[in-house]
Coordinates of C-alpha atoms and ligand atoms in Angstrom, one line a residue:
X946 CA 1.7 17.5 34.8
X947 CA -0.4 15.1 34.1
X948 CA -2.9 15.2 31.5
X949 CA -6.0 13.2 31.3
X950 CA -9.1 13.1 28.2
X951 CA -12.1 13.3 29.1
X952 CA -14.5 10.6 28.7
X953 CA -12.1 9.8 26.1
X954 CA -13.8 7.0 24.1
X955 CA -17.7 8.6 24.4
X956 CA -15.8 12.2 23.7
X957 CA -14.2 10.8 20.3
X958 CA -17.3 9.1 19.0
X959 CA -19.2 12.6 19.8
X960 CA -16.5 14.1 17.9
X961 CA -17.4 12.3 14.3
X962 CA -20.8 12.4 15.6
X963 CA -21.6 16.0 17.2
X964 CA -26.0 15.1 17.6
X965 CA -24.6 12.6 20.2
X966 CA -23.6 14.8 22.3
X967 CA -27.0 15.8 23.4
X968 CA -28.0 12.3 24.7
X969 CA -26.8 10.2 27.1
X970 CA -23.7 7.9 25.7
X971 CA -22.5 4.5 26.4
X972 CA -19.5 2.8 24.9
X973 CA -19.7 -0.7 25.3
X974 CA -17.4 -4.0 25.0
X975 CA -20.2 -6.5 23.7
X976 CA -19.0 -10.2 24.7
X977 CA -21.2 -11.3 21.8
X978 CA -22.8 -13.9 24.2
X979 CA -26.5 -12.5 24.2
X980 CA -27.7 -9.0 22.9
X981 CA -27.0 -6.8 26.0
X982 CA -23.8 -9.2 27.6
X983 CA -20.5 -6.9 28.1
X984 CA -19.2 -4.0 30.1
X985 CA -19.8 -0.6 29.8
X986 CA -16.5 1.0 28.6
X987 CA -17.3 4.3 29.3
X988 CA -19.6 6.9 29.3
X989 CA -20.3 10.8 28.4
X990 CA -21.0 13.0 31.6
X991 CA -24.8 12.9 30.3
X992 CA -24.9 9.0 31.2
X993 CA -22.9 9.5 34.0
X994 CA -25.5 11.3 35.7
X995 CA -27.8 8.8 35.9
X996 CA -25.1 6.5 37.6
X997 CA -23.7 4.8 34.1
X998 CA -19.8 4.1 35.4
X999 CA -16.8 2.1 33.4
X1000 CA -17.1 -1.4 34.4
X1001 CA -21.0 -1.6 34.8
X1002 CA -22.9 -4.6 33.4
X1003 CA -24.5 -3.5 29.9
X1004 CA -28.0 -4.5 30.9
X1005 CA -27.5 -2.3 33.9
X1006 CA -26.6 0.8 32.3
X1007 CA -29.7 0.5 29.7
X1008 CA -31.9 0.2 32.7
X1009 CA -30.3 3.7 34.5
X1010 CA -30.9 5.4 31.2
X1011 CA -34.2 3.8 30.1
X1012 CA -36.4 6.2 28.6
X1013 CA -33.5 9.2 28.3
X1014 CA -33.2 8.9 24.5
X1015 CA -29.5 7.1 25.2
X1016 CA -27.7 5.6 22.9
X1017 CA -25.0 2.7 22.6
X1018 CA -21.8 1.9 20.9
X1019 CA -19.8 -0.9 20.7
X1020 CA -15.6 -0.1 21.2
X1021 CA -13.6 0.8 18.2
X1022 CA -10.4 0.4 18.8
X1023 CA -9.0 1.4 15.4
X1024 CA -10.4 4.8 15.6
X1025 CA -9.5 5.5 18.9
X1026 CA -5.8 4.3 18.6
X1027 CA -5.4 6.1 15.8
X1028 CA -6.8 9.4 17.5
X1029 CA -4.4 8.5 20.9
X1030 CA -1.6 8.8 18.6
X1031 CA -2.0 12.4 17.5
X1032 CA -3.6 13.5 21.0
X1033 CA 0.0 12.2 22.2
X1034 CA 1.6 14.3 19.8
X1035 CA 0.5 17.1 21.1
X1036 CA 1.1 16.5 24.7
X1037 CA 4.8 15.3 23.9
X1038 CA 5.5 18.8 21.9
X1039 CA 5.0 20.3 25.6
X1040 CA 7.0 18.3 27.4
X1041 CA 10.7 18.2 28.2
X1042 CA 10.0 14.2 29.4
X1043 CA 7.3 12.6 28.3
X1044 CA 5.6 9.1 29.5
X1045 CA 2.6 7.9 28.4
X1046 CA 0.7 5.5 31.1
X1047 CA -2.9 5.0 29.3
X1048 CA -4.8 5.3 26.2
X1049 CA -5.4 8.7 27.6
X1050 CA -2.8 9.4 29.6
X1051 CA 0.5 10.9 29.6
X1052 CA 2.7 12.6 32.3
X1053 CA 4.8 15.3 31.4
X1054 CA 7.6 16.4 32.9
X1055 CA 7.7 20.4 32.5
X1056 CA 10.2 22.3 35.5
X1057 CA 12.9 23.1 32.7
X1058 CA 10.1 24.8 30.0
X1059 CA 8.7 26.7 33.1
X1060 CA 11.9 27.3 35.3
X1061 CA 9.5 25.6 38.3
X1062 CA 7.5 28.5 38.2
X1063 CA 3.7 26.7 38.8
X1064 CA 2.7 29.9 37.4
X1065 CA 4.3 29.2 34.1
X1066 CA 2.8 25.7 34.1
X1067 CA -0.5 26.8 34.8
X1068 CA -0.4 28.6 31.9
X1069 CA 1.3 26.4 29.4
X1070 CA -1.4 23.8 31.1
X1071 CA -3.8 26.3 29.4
X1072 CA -2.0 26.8 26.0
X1073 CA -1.8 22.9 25.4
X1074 CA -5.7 22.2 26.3
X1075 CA -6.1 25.4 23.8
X1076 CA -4.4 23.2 21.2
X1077 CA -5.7 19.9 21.6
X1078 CA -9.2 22.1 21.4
X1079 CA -8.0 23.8 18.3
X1080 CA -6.6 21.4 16.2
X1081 CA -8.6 17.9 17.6
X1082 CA -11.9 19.3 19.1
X1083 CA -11.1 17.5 22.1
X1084 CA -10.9 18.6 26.0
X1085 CA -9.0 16.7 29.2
X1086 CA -8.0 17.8 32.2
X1087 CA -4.7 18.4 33.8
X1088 CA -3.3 18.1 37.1
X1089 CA -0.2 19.8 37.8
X1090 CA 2.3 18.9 41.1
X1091 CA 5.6 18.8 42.4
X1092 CA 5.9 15.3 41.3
X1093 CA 4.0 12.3 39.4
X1094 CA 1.6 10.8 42.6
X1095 CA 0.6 14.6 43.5
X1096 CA -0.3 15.6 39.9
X1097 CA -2.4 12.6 39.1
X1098 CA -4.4 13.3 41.9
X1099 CA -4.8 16.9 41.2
X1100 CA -6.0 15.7 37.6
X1101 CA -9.1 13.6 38.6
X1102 CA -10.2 16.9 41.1
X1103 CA -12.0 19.1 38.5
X1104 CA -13.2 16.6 35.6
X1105 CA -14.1 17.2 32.7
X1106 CA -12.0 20.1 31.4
X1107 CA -10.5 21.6 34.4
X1108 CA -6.7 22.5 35.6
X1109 CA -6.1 21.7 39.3
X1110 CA -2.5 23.3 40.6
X1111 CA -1.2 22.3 44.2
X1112 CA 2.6 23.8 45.2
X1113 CA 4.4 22.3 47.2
X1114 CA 3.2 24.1 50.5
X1115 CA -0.5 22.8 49.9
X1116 CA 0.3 19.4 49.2
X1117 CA -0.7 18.0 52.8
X1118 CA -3.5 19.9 53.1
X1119 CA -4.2 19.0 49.4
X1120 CA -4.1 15.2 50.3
X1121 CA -5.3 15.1 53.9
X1122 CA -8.9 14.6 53.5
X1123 CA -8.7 12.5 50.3
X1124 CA -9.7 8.8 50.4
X1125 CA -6.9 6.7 50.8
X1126 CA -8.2 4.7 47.4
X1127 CA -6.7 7.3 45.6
X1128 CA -3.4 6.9 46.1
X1129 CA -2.0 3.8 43.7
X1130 CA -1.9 0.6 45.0
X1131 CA -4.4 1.0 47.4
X1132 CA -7.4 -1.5 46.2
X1133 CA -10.2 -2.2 47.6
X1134 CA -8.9 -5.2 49.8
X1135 CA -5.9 -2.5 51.0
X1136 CA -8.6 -0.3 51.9
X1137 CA -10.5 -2.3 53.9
X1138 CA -7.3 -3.3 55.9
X1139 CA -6.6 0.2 56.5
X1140 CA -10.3 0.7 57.9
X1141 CA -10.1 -2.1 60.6
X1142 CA -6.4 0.1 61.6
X1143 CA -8.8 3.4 61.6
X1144 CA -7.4 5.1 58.8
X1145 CA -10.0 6.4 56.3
X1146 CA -8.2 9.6 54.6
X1147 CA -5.0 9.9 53.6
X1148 CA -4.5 12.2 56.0
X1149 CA -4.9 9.5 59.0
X1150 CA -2.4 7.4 57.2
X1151 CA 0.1 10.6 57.6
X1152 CA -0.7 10.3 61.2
X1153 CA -0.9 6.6 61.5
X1154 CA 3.0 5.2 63.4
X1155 CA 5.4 4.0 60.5
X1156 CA 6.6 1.2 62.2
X1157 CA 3.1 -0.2 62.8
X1158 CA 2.4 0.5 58.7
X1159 CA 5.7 -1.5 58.2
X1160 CA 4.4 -4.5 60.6
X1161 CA 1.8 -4.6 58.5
X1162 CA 2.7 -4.3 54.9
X1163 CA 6.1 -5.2 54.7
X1164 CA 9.2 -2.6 54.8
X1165 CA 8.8 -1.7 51.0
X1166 CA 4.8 -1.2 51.2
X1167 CA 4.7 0.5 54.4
X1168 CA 7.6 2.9 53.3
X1169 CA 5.5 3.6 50.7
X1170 CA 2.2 4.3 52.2
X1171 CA 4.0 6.3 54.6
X1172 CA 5.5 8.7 51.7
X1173 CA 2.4 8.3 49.4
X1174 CA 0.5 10.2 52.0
X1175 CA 3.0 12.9 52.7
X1176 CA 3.3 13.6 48.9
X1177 CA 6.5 12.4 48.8
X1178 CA 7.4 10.9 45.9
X1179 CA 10.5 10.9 43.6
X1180 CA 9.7 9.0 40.6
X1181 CA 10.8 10.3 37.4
X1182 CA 9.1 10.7 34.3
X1183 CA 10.5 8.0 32.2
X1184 CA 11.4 9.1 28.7
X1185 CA 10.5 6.1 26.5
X1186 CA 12.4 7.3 23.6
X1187 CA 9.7 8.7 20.7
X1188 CA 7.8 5.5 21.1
X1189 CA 8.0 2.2 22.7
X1190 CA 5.7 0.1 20.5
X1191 CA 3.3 0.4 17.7
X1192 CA 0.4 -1.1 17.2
X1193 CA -2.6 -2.0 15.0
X1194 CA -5.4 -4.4 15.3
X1195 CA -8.4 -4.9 13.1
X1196 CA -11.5 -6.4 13.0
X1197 CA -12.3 -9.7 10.5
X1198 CA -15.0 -9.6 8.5
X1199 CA -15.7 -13.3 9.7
X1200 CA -14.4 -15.3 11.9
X1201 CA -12.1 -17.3 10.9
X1202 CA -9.1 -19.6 11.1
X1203 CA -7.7 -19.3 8.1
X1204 CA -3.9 -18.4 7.8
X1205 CA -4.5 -16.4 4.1
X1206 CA -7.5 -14.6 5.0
X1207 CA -5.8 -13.4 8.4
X1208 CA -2.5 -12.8 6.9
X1209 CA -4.1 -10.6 4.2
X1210 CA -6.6 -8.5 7.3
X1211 CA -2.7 -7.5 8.8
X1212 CA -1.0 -6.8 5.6
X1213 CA -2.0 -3.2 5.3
X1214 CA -1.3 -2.7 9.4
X1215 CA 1.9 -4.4 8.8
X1216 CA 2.7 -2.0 5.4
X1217 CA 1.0 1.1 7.9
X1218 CA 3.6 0.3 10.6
X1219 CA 6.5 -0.4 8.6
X1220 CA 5.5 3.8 6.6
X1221 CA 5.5 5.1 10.4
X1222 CA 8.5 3.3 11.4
X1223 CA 10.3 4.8 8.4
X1224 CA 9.2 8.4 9.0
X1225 CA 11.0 8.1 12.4
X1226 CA 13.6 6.8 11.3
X1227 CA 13.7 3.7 13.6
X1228 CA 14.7 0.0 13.6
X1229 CA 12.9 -2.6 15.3
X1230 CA 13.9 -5.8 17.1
X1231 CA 10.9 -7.0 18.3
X1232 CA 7.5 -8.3 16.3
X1233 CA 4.5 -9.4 17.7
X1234 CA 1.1 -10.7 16.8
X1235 CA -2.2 -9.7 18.8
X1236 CA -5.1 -12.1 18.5
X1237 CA -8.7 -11.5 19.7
X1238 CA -10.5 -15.0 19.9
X1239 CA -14.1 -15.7 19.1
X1240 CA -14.6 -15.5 22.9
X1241 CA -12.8 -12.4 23.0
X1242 CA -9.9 -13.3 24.8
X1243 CA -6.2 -11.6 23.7
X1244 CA -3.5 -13.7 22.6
X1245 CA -0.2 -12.1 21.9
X1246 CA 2.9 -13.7 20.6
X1247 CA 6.1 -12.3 19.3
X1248 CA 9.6 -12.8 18.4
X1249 CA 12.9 -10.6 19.0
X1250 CA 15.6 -10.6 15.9
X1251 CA 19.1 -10.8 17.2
X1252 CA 19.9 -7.3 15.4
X1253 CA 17.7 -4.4 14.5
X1254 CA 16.2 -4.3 11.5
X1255 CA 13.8 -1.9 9.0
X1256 CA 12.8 -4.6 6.9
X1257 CA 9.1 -5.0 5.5
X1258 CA 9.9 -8.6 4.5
X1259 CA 11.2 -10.0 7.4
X1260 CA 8.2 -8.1 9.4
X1261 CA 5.5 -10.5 6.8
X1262 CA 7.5 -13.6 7.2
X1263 CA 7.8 -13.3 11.1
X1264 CA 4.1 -12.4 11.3
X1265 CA 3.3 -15.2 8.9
X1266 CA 5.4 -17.6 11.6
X1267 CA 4.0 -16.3 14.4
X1268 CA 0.1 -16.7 13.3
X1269 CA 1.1 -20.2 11.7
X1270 CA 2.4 -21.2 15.1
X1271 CA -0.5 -19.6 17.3
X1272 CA -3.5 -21.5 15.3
X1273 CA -1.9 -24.5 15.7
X1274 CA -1.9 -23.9 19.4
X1275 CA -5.6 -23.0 19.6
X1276 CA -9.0 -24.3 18.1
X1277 CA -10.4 -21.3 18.6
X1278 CA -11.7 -18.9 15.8
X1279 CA -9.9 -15.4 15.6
X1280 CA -11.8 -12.4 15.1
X1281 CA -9.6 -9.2 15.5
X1282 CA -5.6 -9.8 14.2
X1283 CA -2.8 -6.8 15.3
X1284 CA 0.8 -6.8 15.1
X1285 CA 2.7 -5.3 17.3
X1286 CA 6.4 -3.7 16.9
X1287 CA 8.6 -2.8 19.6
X1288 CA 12.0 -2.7 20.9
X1289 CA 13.2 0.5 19.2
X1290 CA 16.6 1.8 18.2
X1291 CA 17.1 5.2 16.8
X1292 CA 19.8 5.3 14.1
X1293 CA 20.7 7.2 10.7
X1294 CA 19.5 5.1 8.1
X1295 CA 22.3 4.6 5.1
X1296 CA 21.3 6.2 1.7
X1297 CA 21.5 2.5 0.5
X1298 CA 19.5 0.9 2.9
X1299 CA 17.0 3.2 2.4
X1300 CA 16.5 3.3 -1.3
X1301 CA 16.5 -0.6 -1.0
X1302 CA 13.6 -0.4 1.7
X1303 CA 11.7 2.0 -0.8
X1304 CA 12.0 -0.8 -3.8
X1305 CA 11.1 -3.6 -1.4
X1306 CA 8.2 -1.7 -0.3
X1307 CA 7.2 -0.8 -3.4
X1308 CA 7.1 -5.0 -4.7
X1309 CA 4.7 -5.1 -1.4
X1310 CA 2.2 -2.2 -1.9
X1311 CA 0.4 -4.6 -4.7
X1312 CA 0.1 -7.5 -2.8
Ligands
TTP537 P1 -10.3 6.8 31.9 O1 -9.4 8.0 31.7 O2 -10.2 6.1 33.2 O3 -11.8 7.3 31.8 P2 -12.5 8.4 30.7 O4 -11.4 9.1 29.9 O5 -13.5 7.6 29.9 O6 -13.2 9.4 31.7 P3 -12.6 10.5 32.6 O7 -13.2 11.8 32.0 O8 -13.1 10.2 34.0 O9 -11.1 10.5 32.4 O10 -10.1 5.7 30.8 C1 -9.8 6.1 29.5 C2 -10.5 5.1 28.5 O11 -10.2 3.8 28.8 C3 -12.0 5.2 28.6 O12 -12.5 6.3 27.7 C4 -12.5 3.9 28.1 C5 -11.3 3.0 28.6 N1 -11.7 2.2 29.8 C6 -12.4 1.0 29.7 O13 -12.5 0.5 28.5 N2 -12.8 0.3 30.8 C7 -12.6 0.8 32.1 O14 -13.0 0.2 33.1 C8 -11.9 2.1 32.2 C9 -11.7 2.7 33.5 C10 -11.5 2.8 31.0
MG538 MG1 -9.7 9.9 30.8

């Protein structure tokens, strides 16, 4: 399966905000440059009707939706990573393997819980939109496949809230009259090759001599191409243990490069981390810092500790290190800070460890 949100940035700003959901809505990533510069993010199927897509110049959009009562958000991040979280939840409760791929995204692999039966996975496909409809007010839509390239096709077929199911023996005529752009790795540059060679649908790749795809692309590419448009595929959903990274970032009040005033902005992610880290009973190894510039380009840096570790003060001083070192690389002011932990083992805590953690984090909660 894969499941996919709808709209999911516009859908979760409707959701603290129902009246919007009446009126065209565009989610937008302001460069800060002049009023309207930036990229539409995305946009609720209102906007998209008048042509708003992801991608789209700002000033573009406005003009499509001039005079339709639309309205326009800027990104916010904290909200929506912190919703991704417990929509993944959710979707991992279902699954016996689990892999996220997006901010709204996650495959999940489901032949054990439904004995292969597409029946049974239709159904469950049902029961967990049910939930995430229940308990988060939220809809997506789910594709469901013999394996990963077939599913994620199905899932983009009926949009928003819709189920698409293709067994095994419909998977060629499933894919056959599909653009080729919708298999991955075909760009728009791949696409255009594959014109001048007369192949528009995936079903004319099918057709189109192996050997002639391999001249072209290259013995790994071509191989591919030629599966991809048979359905082949054998990738397995990659179980990334209960998590591979958290993250927060946060937005300055100011600008700034000031190591005190950013240091005390990623206290409380750091201290919100470190809470969630402990709940699962994890150790990390690797820190990092995530710096959005005045220009709003991302910076990341981090750091890997030769053992694993739980420890709060150790995640401070690190941070500390890392954003010490990054300023003096940069004369750039910063206006969003994140950290960043990764690399995680899963291992029984000791009863003294733990109490010692709780004492140390205790000293930090009134910093
Ligand atoms: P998508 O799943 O591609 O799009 P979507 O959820 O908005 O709409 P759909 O109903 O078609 O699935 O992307 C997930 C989020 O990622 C999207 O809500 C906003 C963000 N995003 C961007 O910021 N820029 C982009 O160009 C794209 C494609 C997505
Ligand atoms: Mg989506």
């Amino acid at each position: 399966m894969l499941v996919d949100l709808d709209y999911f940035f516009a859908q979760l700003e409707e959701l603290r905000n129902p009246s919007l959901k009446k009126r065209p809505l565009v989610v937008c990533v302001y460069s800060g440059r002049t009023e309207d510069s930036g990229a539409v993010s995305t946009a609720n199927y209102l906007a998209r009707e008048f042509g708003v897509k992801s991608g789209m110049p700002i000033f573009r959009a406005k003009k499509k939706l001039e005079n339709n009562d639309a309205v326009f958000l800027p990104v916010d991040y904290d909200f929506y990573e912190e919703m991704c979280e417990k929509v993944m939840k959710i979707f991992r409760k279902h699954a016996g393997r689990f892999e996220q791929v997006g901010i709204d995204e996650a495959y999940l692999d489901v032949t054990d819980k439904t004995s292969g039966r597409f029946e049974d996975a239709r159904a469950l496909a049902s029961e967990i939109k049910k939930e995430l409809k229940v308990v988060l007010r939220l809809t997506c839509s789910i594709g469901i496949g013999p394996n990963k390239l077939v599913a994620k096709i199905a899932a983009d077929i009926q949009k928003p809230d819709g189920v698409t199911v293709v067994e095994p023996p419909q998977v060629e005529s499933f894919l056959s009259p599909l653009s080729t752009e919708k298999l991955i790795g075909v760009g728009v540059k791949t696409r255009e090759k594959m014109q001048a060679l007369g192949i528009h649908t995936i079903g004319d790749l099918a057709k189109f001599d192996v050997q002639k795809l391999i001249a072209t692309y290259g013995k790994t590419l071509g191989t591919y191409f030629h599966n991809a448009s048979l359905g082949i595929d054998d990738e397995p959903v990659e179980e990334r243990g209960e998590a591979e990274s958290f993250s927060r970032i946060s937005t300055l009040k100011q600008n700034t490069r000031d190591l005190n005033t950013i240091f005390e902005r990623v206290t409380p992610l750091c201290n919100n981390i470190h809470d969630t880290i402990m709940k699962e009973k994890l150790l990390f190894r690797t820190i990092g810092i995530i710096a959005v510039m005045d220009d709003l380009s991302t910076h990341t840096r981090s750091k890997t500790l030769e053992s694993p570790s739980n420890n709060l003060e150790l995640m401070f001083n690190i941070v500390r290190e890392l954003f010490g070192k990054f300023l003096k690389e940069t004369d750039r002011e910063v206006r969003r800070v994140g950290i960043r932990v990764s690399n995680f083992t899963k291992e029984e805590i000791g009863q003294k460890q733990l109490t010692s953690f709780i004492e140390r984090k205790s000293d930090f909660s009134t910093v």
